[in-house]
Coordinates of C-alpha atoms and ligand atoms in Angstrom, one line a residue:
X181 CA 23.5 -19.0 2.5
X182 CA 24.0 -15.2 3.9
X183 CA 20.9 -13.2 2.7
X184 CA 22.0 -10.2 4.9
X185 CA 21.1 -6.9 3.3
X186 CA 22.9 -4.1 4.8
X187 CA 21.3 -0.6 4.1
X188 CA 23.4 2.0 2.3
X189 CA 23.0 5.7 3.3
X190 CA 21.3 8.3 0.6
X191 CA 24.8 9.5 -0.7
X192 CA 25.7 13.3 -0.8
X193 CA 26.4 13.5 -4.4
X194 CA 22.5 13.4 -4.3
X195 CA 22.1 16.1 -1.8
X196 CA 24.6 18.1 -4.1
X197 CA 22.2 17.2 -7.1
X198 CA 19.1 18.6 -4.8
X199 CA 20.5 21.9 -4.0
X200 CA 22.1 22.5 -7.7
X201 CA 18.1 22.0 -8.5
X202 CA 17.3 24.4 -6.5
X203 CA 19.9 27.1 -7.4
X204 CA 18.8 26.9 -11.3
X205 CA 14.8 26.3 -10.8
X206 CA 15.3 30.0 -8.5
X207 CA 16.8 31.1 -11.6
X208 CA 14.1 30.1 -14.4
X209 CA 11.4 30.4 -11.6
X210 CA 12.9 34.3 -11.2
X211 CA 12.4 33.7 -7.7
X212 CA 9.4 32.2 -7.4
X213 CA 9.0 28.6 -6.3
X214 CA 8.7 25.9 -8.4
X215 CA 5.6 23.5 -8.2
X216 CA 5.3 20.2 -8.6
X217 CA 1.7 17.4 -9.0
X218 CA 2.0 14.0 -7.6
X219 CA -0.4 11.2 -7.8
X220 CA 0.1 8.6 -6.3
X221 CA -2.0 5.1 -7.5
X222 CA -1.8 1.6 -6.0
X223 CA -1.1 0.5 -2.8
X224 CA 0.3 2.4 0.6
X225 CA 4.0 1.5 -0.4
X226 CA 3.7 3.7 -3.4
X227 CA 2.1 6.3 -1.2
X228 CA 5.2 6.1 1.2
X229 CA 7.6 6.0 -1.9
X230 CA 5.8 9.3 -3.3
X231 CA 6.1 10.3 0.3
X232 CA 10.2 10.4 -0.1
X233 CA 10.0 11.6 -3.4
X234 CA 8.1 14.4 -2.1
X235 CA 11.0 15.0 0.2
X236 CA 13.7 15.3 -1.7
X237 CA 11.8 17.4 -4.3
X238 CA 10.8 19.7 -1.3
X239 CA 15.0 19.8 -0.5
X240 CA 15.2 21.0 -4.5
X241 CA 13.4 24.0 -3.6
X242 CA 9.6 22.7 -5.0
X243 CA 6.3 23.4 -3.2
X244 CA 3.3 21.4 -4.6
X245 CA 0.3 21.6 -6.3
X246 CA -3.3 20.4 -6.8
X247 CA -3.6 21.5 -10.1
X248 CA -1.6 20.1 -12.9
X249 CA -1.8 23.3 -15.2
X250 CA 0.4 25.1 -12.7
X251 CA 2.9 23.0 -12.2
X252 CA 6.6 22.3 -13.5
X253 CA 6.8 19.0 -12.4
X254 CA 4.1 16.4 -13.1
X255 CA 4.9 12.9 -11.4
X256 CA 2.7 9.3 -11.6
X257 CA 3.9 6.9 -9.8
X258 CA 2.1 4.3 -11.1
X259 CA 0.9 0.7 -10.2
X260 CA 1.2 -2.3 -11.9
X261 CA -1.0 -4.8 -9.4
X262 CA -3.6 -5.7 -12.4
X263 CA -4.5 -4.6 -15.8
X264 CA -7.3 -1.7 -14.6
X265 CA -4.9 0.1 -12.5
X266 CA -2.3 0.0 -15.6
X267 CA -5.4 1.4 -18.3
X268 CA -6.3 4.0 -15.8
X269 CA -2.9 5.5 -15.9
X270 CA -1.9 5.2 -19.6
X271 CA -5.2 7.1 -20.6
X272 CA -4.2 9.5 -18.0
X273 CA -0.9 9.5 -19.4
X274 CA -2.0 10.3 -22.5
X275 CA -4.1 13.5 -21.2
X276 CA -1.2 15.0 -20.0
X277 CA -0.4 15.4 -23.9
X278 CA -2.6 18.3 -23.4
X279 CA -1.2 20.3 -20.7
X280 CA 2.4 19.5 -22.2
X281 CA 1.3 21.5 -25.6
X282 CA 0.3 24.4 -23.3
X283 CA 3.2 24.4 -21.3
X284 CA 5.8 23.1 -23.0
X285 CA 8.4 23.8 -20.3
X286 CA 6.7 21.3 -17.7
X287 CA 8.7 18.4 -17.5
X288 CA 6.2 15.4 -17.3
X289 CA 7.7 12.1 -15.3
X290 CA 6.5 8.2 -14.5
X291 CA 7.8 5.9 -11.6
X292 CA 6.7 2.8 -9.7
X293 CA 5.9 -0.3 -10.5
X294 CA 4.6 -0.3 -13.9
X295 CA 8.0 1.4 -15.0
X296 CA 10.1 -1.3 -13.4
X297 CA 8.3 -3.6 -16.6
X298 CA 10.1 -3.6 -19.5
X299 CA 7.3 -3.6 -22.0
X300 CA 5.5 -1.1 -20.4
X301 CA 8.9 1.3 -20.0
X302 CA 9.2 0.7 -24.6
X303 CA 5.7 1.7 -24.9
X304 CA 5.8 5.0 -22.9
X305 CA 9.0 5.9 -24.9
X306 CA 7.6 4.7 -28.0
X307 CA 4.1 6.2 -28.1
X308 CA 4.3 9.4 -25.2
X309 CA 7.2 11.6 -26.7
X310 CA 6.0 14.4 -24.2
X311 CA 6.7 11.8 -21.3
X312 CA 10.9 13.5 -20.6
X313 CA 11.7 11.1 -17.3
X314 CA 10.9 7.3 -16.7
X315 CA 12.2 5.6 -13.9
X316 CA 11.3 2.7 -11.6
X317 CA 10.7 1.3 -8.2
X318 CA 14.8 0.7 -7.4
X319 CA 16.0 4.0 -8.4
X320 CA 14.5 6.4 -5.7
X321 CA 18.0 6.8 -3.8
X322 CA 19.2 8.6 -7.1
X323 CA 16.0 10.6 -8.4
X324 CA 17.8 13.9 -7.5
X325 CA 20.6 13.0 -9.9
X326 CA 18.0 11.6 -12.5
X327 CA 15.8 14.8 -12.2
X328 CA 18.6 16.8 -12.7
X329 CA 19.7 15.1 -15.6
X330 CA 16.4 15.6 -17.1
X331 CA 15.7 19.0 -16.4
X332 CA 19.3 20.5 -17.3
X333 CA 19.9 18.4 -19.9
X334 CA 16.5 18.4 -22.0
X335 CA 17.1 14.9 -22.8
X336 CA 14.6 12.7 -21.9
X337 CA 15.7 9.9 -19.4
X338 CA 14.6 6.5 -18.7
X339 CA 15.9 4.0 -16.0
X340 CA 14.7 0.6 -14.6
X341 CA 16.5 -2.7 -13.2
X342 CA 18.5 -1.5 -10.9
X343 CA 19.6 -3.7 -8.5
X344 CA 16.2 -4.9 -6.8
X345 CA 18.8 -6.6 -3.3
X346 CA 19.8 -2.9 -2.2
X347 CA 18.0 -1.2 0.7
X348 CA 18.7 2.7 1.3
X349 CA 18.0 4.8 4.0
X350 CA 18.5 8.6 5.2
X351 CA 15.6 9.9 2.8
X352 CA 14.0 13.3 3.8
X353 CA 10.4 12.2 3.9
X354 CA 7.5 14.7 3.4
X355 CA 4.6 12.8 5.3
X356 CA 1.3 13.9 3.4
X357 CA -1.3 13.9 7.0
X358 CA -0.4 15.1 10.1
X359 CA -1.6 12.3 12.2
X360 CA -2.3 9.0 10.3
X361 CA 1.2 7.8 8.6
X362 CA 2.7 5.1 7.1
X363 CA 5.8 3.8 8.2
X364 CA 7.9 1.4 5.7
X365 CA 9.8 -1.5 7.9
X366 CA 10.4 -3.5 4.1
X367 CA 10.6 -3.9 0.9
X368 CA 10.4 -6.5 -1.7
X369 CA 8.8 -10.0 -1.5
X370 CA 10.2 -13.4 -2.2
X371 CA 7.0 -15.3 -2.6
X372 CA 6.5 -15.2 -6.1
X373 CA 2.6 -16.1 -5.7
X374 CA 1.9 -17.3 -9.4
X375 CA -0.6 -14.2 -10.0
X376 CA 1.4 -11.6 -8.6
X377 CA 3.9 -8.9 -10.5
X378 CA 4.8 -7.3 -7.2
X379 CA 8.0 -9.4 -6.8
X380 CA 9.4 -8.5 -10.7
X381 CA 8.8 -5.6 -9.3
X382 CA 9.9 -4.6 -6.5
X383 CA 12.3 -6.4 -5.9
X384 CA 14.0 -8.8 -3.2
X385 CA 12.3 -9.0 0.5
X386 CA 14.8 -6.6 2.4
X387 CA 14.2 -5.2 6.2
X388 CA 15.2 -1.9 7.7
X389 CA 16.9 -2.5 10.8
X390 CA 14.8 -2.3 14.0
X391 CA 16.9 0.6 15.5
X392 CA 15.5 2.9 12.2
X393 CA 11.8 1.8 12.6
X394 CA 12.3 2.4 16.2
X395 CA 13.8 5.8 15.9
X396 CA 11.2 7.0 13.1
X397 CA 8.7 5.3 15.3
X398 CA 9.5 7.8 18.2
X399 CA 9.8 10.5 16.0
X400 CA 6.0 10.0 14.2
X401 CA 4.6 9.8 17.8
X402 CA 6.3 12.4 19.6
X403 CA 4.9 14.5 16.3
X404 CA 1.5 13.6 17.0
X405 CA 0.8 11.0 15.3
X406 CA -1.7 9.0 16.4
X407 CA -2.5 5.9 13.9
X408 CA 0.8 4.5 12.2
X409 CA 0.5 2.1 9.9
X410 CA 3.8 -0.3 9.4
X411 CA 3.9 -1.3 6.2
X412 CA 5.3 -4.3 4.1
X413 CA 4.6 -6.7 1.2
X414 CA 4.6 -9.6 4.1
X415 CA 5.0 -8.1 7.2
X416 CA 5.4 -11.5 8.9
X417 CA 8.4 -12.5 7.5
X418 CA 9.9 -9.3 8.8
X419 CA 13.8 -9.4 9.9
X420 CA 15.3 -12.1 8.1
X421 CA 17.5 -10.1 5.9
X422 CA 19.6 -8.4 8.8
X423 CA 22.6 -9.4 10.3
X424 CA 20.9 -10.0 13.9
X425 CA 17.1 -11.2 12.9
X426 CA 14.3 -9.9 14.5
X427 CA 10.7 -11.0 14.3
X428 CA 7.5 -9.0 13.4
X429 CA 6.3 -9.8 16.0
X430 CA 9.1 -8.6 18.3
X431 CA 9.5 -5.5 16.7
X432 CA 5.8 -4.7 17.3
X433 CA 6.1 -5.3 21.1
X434 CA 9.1 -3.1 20.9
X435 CA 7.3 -0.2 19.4
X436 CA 4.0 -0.4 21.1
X437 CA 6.8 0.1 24.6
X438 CA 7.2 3.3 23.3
X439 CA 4.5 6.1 25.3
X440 CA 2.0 7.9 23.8
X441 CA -1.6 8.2 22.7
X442 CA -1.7 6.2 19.6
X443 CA -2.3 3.1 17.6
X444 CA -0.1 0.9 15.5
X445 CA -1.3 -1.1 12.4
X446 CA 0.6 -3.1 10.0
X447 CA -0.5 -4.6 6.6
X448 CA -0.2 -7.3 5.1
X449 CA 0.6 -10.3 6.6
X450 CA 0.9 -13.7 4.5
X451 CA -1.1 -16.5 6.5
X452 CA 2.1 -18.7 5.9
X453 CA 3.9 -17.1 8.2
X454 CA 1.6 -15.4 10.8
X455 CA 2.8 -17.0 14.0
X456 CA 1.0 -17.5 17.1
X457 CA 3.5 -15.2 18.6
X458 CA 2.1 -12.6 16.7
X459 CA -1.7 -12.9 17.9
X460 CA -0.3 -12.9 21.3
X461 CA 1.3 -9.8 20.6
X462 CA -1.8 -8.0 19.2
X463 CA -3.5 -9.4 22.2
X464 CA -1.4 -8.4 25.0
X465 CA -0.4 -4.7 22.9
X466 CA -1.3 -1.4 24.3
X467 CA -1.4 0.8 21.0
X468 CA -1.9 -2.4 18.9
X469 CA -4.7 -2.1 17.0
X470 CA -7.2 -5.1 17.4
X471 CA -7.4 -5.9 13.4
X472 CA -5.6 -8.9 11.5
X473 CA -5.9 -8.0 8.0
X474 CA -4.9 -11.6 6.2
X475 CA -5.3 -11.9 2.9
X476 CA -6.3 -15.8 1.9
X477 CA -6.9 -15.2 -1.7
X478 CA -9.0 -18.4 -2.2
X479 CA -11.0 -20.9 0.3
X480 CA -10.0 -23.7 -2.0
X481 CA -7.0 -26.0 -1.6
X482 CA -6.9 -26.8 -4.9
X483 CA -6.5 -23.4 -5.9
X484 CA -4.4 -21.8 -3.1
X485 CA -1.6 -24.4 -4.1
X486 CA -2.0 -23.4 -7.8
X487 CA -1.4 -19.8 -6.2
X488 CA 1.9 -21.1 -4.7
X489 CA 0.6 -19.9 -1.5
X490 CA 1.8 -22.7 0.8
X491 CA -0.8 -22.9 3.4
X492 CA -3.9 -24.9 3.1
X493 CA -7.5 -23.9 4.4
X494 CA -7.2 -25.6 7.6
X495 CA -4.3 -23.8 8.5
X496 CA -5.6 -20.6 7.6
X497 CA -8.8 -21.2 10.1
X498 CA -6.3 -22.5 12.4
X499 CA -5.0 -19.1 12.9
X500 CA -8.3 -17.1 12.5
X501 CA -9.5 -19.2 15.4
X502 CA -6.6 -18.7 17.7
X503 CA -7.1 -15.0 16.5
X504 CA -10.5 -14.6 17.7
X505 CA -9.6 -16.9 20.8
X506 CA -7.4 -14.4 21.9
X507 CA -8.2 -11.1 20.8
X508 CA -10.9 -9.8 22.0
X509 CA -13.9 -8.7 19.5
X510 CA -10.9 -8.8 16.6
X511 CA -11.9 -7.1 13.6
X512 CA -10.4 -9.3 10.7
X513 CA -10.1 -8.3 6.9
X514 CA -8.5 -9.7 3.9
X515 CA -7.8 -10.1 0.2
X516 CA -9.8 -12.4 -2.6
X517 CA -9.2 -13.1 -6.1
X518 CA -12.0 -14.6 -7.8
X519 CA -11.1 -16.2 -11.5
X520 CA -7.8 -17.5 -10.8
X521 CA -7.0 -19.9 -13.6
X522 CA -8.5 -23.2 -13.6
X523 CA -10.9 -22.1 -10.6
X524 CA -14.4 -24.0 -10.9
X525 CA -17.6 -22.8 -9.3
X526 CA -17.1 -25.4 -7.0
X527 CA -13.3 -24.0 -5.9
X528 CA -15.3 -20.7 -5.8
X529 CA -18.0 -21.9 -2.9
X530 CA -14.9 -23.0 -0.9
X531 CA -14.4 -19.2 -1.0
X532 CA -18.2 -18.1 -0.1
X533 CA -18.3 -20.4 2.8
X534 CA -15.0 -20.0 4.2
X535 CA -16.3 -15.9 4.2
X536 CA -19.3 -17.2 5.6
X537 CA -17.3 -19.0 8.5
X538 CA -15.0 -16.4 9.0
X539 CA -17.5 -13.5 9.2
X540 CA -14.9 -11.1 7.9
X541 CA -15.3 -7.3 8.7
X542 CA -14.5 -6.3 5.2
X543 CA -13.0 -7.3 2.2
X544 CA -10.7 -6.1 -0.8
X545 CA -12.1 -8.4 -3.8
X546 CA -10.3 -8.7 -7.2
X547 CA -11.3 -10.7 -10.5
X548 CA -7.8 -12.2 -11.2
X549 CA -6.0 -10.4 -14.1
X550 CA -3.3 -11.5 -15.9
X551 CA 0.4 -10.1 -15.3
X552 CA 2.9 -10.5 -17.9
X553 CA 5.6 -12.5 -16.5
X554 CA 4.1 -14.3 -14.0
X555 CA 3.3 -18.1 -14.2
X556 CA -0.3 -18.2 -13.8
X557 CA -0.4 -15.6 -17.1
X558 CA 0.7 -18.8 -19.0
X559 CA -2.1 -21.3 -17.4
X560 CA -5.1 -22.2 -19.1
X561 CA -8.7 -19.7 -18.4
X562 CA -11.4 -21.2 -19.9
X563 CA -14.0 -19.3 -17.4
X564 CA -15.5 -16.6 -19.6
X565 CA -15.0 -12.6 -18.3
X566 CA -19.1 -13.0 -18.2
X567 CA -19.1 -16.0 -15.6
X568 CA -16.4 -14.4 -13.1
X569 CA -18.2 -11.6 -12.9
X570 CA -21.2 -13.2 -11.7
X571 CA -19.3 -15.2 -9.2
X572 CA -17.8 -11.8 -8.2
X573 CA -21.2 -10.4 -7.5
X574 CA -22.1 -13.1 -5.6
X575 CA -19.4 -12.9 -3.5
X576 CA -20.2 -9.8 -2.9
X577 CA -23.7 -10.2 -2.1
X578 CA -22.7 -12.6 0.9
X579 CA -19.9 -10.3 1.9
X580 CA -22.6 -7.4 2.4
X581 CA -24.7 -9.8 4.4
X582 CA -22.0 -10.5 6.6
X583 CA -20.4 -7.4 7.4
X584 CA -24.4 -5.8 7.9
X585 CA -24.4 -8.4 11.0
X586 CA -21.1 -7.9 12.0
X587 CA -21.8 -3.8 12.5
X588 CA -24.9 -4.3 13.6
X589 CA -23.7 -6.5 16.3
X590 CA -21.6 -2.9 17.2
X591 CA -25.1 -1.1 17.5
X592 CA -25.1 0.5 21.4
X593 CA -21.8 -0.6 22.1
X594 CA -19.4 2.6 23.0
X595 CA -16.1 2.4 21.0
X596 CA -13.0 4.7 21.1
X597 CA -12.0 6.6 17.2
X598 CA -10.1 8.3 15.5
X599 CA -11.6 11.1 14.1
X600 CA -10.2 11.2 10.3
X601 CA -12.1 14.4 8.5
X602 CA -15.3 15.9 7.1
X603 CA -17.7 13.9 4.7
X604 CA -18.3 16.0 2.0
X605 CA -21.7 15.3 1.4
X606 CA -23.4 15.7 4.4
X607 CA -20.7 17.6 6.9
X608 CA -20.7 15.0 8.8
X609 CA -17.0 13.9 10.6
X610 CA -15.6 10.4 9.6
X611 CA -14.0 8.4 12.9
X612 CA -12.8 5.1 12.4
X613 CA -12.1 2.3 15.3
X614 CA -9.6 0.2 16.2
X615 CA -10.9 -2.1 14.4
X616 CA -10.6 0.0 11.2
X617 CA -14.4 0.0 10.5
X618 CA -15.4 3.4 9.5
X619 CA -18.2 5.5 11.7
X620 CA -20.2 8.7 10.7
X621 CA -20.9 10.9 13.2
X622 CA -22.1 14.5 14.5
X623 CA -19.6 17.2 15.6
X624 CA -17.0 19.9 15.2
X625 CA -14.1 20.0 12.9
X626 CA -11.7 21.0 15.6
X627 CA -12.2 17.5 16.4
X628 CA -10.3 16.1 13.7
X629 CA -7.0 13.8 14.5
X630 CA -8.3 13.4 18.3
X631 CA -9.2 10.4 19.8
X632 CA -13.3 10.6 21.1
X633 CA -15.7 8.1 22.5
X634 CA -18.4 7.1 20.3
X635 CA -21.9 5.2 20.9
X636 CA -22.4 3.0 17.9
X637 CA -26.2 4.1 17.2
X638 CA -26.8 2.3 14.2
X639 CA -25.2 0.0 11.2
X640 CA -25.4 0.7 7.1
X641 CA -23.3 -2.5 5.7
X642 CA -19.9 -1.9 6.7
X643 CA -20.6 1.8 7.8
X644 CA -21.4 2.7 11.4
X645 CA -23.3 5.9 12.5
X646 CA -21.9 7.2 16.1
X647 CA -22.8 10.0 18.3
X648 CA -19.9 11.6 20.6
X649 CA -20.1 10.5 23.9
Ligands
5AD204 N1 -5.1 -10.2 -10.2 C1 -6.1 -9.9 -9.3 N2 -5.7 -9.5 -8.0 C2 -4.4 -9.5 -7.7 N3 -3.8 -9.2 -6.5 C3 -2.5 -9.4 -6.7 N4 -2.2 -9.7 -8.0 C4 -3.4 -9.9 -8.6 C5 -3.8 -10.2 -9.9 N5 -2.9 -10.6 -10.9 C6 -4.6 -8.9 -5.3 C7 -4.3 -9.9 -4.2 C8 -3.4 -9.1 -3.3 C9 -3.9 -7.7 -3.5 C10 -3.0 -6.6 -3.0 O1 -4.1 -7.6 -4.9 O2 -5.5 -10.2 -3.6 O3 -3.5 -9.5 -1.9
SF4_205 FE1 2.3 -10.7 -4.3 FE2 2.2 -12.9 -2.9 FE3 4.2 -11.2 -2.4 FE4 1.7 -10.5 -1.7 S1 2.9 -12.2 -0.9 S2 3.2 -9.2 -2.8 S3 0.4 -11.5 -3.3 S4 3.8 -12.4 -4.3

């Protein structure tokens, strides 16, 4: 079967539709630029979506804002991961009633995820009137035409389902930091886990051809960028859809060829498909940062077949071993859900000890919630909300445990960071290693986005305190 997905360019009819918004916002604006309020919610593909979105609205003349009262644009784009990140943004939504009453000319938008789900698509246009554009995940190479249509034409506009196999490139991008990015290499995911919405969603697993990645690669770094994140639903399975297929981990030796001062990350690799060919190449990288983050979801077998997630325990501390074999002091992080359907206490001290034997860095825990759509929504859950959250403290307990040995194993070791920006509270800066484990430190602001030396001096949990070296 040919699964090729060839990308299509961002067509000019769209560029037309960019500069015909800029032209009549001069005109209402009398001169003045219009503004525009993004927030982003979810994970770092939305934030590299509102990224391009951000670009083209920049080509349509807009400059942003901060504060939603002054703007003409307001744009969620939303995520639709589990049930709390949904609430969050319709009683967001519904605040924005407020600010609509008081301007009435703002025109007030929703994209992502949540917007590609039917239901959730009736309810905004049934019960938020002052919502004027709606439109999903698959219909960002045509949001100039869309936004024109709703700003010209007053009528309010709502789109989802287009075709989830089509890849587009040749987006301006507005890149939010100046020296810690996020670089897209795929989108979609074909793995249908039986918890997860994200392939409804988004869509079919479809790769941007290495010459792209390559190109915007060089581009980030001779920009000064120094920590690059490549980003994907599975990262491992990377390459299949073009014409000549490439592997992840091929395409990560071919960047980290490329000079310069700076590191490359990539998230999230499925365990079914991490390759031994991979951990070689963190090992033997120059800019490749020593962290494997490698979501398992469950230490159970039971369970991670009920997941659909086709690899067993074994396999999974297969690779972890070979991992810490032959990375040096590798800094490894992952994903848990803790309630999947049918999960017994017992399936649930699978997970504990396989944390425990592990000794993960950190952790991203969930309490499962169900999607509408997906299979394991349908399964029986007769573990109260009560239970799972005990479980989920627990699990957290041990975690803390862990990762307090773990950093304090770091205490007098000298590590090179990034350093990332000023805590609020206390003035100090925030660096974070290699390793993606997050040190505190003394110093000057001038200091931020440079590489320093820092001595470890002590651990709190997962938080290191440094001084410059
Ligand atoms: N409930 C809870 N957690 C979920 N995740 C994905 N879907 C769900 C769900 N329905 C978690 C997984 C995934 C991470 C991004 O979000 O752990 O790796
Ligand atoms: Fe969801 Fe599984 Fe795809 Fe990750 S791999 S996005 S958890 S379906």
């Amino acid at each position: 079967m040919d699964n090729t997905i060839k990308a299509e360019l961002l067509s000019e009819k769209q560029s037309e539709y960019m500069s015909l918004i800029a032209e009549i916002m001069e005109i209402r604006k009398r001169g003045e630029k219009p503004l525009a309020f993004i927030r982003t919610y979810g994970c770092q593909q939305n934030v590299a979506d509102s990224e391009k979105i951000k670009g083209m609205l920049a080509r349509s003349g807009f400059d942003f804002t901060d504060t939603p009262d002054d703007a003409d644009f307001i744009l969620f784009n939303t995520c639709a991961v589990r049930e709390h990140a949904e609430d969050r943004v319709f009683g967001n939504v519904g605040a924005l009633k407020n600010i609509k009453r008081r301007h009435p000319q703002i025109l007030i938008a929703l994209c992502g995820c949540m917007m590609e789900q039917e239901h959730v698509a009736n309810r905004i246009y049934n019960s938020f009137p002052f919502v004027g554009l709606v439109f999903g995940t698959h219909s960002l190479h045509h949001f100039p035409e869309l936004l024109y249509s709703a700003l010209v034409d007053g009528r309010r506009v709502f789109e989802r389902g287009n075709d989830d196999k089509k890849l587009y490139e040749g987006f301006p991008v507005r890149r939010d930091g100046s020296f810690k990015g996020w670089l897209p290499i795929m989108y979609g995911c074909n793995n249908f886990c039986t918890y997860c919405i994200v392939p409804y969603v988004r869509g079919r697993e479809r790769s941007r051809e290495k010459d792209v990645i390559l190109s915007e690669a060089r581009q980030m770094i001779k920009g000064g960028f120094k920590d690059i994140t490549l980003l994907g639903q599975n990262v491992n399975s990377y390459g299949k859809t073009l014409e000549d297929p490439v592997t992840f981990a091929e395409l990560i030796r071919e960047i980290d060829s490329i000079d310069g001062d700076y590191w490359l990350r990539f998230m999230t690799s499925h365990p079914k498909d991490c390759s031994r060919e991979l951990i070689d190449a963190i090992a033997g990288g120059k800019h490749i940062s020593k962290h494997l983050h490698l979501p398992f979801q469950s230490g159970s077998d039971r369970i991670l077949k009920a997941m659909n997630r086709h690899y067993d325990r074994k396999k999974y501390l297969d690779i972890i071993s070979y991992a810490k074999e032959r990375i040096d002091d590798v800094s490894l992080t992952s994903d848990i859900i803790v309630g999947f359907p049918g999960e017994t206490y017992e399936d649930f001290k699978q997970t504990l000890s396989l944390i425990r034997e592990v000794e993960f860095t950190s952790l991203f825990t969930f309490i499962y919630s169900p999607r509408k759509g997906t299979p394991a929504a349908e399964y029986d859950d007769p573990i109260s909300a009560e239970e799972k959250g005990k479980w989920f403290k627990e699990l957290l307990d041990v975690q803390e445990e862990i990762a307090a040995k773990r950093c304090s194993s770091m205490v007098g070791k000298t590590e090179r960071v990034l350093i990332e920006g000023v805590k609020e509270k206390t003035g100090e800066l925030n660096a974070r290693t290699s390793g993606n484990i997050i040190v505190e430190l003394d110093g000057g602001q001038d200091l931020i986005g440079t590489f320093q030396k820092a001595k470890i001096t002590k651990a709190r949990n997962w938080i290191l305190k440094g001084e410059l070296v």
